[in-house]
PDB file of C-alpha atoms in Angstrom:
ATOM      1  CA  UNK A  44      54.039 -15.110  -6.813  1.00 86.00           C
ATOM      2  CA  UNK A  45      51.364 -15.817  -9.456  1.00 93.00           C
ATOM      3  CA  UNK A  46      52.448 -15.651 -12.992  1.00 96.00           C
ATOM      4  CA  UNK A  47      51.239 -13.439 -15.811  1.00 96.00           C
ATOM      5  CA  UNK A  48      50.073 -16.412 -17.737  1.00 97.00           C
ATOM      6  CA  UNK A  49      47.630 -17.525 -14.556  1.00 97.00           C
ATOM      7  CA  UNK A  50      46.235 -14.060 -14.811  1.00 98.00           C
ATOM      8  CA  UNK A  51      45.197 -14.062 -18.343  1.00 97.00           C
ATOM      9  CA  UNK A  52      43.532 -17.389 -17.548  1.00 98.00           C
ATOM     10  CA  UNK A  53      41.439 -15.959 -15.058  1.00 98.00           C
ATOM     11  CA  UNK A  54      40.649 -12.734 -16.935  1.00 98.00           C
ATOM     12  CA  UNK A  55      39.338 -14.748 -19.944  1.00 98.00           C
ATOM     13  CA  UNK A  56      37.720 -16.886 -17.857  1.00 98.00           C
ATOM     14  CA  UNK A  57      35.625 -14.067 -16.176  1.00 98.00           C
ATOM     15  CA  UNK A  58      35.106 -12.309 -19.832  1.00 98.00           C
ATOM     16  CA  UNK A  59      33.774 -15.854 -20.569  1.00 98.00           C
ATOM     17  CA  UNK A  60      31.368 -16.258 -17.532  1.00 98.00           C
ATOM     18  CA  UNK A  61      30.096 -12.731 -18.052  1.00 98.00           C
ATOM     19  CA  UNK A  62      29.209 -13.028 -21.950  1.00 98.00           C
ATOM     20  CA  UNK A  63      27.260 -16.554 -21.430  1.00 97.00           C
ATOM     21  CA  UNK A  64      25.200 -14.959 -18.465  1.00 97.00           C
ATOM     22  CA  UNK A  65      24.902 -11.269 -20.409  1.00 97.00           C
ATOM     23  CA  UNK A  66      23.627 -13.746 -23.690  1.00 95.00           C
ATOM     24  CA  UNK A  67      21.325 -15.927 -21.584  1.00 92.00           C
ATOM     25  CA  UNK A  68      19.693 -13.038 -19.518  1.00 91.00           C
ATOM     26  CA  UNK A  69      18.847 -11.155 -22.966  1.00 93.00           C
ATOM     27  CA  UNK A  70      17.699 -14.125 -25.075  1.00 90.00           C
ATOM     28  CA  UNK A  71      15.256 -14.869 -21.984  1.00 88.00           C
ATOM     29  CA  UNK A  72      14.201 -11.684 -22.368  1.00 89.00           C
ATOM     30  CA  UNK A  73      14.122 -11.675 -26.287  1.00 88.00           C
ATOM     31  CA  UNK A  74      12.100 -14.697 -26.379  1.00 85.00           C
ATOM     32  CA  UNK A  75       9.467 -13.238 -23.062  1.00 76.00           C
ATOM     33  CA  UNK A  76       9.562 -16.071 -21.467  1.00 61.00           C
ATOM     34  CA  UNK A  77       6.454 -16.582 -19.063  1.00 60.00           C
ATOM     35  CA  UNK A  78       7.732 -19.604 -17.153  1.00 63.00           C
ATOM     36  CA  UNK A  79       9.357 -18.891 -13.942  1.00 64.00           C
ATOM     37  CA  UNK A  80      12.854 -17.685 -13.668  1.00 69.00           C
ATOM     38  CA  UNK A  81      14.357 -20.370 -12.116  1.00 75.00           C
ATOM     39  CA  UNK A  82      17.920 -19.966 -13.847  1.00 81.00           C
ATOM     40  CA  UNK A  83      18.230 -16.298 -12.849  1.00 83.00           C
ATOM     41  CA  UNK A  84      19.523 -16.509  -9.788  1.00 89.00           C
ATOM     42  CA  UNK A  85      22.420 -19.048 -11.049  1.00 92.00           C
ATOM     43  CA  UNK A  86      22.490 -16.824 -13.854  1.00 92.00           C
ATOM     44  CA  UNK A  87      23.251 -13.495 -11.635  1.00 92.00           C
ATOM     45  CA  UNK A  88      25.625 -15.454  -9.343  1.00 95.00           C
ATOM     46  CA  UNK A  89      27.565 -16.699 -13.141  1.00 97.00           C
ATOM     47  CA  UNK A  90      27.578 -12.989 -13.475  1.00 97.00           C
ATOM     48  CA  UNK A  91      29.172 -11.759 -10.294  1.00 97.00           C
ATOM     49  CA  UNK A  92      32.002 -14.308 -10.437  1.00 98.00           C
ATOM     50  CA  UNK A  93      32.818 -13.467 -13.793  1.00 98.00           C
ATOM     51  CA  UNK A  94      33.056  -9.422 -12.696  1.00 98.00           C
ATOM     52  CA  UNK A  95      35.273 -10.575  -9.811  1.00 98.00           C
ATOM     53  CA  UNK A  96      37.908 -12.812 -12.056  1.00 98.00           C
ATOM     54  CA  UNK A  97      37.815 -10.318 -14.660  1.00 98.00           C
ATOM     55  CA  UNK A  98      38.540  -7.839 -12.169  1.00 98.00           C
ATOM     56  CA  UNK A  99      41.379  -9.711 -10.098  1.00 98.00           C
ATOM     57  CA  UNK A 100      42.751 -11.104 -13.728  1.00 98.00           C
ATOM     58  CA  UNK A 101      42.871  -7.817 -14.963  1.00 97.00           C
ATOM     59  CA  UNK A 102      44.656  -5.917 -12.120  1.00 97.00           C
ATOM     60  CA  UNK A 103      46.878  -8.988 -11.794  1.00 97.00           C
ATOM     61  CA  UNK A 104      48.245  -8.552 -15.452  1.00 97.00           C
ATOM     62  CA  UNK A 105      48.724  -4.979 -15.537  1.00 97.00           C
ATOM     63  CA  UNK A 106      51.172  -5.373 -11.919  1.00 96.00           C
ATOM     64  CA  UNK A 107      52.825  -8.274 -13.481  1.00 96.00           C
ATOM     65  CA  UNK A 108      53.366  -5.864 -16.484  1.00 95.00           C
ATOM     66  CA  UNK A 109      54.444  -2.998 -14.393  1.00 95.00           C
ATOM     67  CA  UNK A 110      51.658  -0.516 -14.982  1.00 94.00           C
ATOM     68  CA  UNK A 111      50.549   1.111 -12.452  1.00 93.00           C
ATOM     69  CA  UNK A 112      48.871   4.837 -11.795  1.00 92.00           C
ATOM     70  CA  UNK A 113      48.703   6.985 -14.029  1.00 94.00           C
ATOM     71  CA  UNK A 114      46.914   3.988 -16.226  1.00 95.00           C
ATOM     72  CA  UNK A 115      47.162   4.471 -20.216  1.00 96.00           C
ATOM     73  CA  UNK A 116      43.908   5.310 -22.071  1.00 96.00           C
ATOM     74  CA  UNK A 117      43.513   1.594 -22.956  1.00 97.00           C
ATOM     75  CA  UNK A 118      43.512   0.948 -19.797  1.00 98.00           C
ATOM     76  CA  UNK A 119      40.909   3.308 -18.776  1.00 97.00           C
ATOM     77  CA  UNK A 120      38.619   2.185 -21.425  1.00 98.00           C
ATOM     78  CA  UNK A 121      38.650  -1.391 -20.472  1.00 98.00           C
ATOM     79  CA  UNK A 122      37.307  -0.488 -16.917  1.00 98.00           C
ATOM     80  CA  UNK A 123      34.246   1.614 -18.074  1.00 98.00           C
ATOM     81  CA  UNK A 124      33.588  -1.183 -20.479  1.00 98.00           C
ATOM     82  CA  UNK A 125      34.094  -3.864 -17.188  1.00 98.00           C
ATOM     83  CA  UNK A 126      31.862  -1.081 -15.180  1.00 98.00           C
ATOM     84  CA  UNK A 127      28.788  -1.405 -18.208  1.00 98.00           C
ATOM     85  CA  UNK A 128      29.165  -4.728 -18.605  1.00 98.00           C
ATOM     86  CA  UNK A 129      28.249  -4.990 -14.745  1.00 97.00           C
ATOM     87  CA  UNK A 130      25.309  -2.282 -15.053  1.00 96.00           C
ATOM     88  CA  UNK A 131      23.625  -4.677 -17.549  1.00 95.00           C
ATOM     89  CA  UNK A 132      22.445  -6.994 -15.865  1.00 92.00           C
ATOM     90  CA  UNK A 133      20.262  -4.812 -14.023  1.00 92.00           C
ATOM     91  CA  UNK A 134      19.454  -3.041 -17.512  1.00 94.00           C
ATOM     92  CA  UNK A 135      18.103  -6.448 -19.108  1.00 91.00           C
ATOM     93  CA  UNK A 136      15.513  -7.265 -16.103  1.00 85.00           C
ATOM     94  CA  UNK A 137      14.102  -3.595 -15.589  1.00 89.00           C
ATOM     95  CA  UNK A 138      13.852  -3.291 -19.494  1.00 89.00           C
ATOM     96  CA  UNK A 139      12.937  -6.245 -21.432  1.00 86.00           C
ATOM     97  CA  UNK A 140      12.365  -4.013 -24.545  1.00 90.00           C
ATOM     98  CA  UNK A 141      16.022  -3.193 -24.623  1.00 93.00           C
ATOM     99  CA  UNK A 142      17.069  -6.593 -24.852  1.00 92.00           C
ATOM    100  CA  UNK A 143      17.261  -6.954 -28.425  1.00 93.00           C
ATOM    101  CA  UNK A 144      19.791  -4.171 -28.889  1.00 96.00           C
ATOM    102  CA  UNK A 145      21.933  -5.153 -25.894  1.00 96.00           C
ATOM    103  CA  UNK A 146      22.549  -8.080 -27.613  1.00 96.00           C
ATOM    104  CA  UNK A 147      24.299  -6.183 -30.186  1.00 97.00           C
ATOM    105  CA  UNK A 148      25.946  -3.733 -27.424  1.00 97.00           C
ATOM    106  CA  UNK A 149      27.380  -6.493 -25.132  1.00 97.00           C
ATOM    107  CA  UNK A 150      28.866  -8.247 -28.446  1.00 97.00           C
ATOM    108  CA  UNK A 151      30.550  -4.394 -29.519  1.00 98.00           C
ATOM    109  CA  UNK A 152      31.150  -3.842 -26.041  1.00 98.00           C
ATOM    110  CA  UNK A 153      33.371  -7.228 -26.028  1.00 98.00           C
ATOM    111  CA  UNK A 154      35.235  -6.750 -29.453  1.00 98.00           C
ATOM    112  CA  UNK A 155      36.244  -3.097 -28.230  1.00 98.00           C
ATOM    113  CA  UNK A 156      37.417  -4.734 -25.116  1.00 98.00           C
ATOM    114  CA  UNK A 157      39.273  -6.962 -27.084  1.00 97.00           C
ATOM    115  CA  UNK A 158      40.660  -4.713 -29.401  1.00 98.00           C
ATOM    116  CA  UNK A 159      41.781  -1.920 -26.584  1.00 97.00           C
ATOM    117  CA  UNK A 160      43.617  -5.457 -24.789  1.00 96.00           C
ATOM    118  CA  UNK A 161      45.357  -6.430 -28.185  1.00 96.00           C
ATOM    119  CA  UNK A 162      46.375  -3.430 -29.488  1.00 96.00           C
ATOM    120  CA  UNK A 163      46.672  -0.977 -26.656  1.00 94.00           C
ATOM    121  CA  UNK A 164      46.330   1.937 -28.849  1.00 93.00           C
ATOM    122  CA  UNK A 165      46.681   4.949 -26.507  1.00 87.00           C
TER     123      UNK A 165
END
């Protein structure tokens, strides 16, 4: 049986992993960089790992916190914010001009996350 306190580990670890790849994606992109990408593919597989703790982390805390279907509103909210967070990696490479104001998106996208996990308003 994993504990509760394992699972938060690995969610934050994920949220961590994701924000450092979402940042270095858009500040490549911010700064048009014409040398080759050679980061980007460590960069995408940063990515993908973080999705999968968060994931795992997540689901993990809410069964060691016995809340299962029907999920709260808080809860719902934190998985379409996980589910964007995931789109936008594809969003930065297809549209460089973007980039500047996903940077301010993926940083309200995280303190909304954070606030729905703290406060768990609805």
């Amino acid at each position: 049986m994993v504990s509760l306190l394992i699972y938060k580990n690995l969610h934050l670890i994920g949220v961590f992993m994701i924000l450092v790849a979402l940042g270095g994606l858009i500040l490549q992109q911010i700064n048009a960089s014409t040398r080759e990408q050679m980061w980007r593919k460590t960069v995408a597989i940063t990515h993908g790992i973080g999705m999968v703790l968060v994931l795992v982390g997540g689901f993990g805390m809410l069964a060691r916190l016995g809340i299962f279907w029907p999920w709260p509103g808080w809860v719902v909210g934190k998985i379409i914010i996980w589910l964007v967070l995931g789109v936008l990696v594809a969003v930065i490479g297809r549209a460089p001009t973007l980039a500047k104001p996903l940077w301010w998106i993926t940083i309200a996208l995280a303190a909304i996350a954070a606030y729905l996990a703290l406060n768990k308003p609805f």
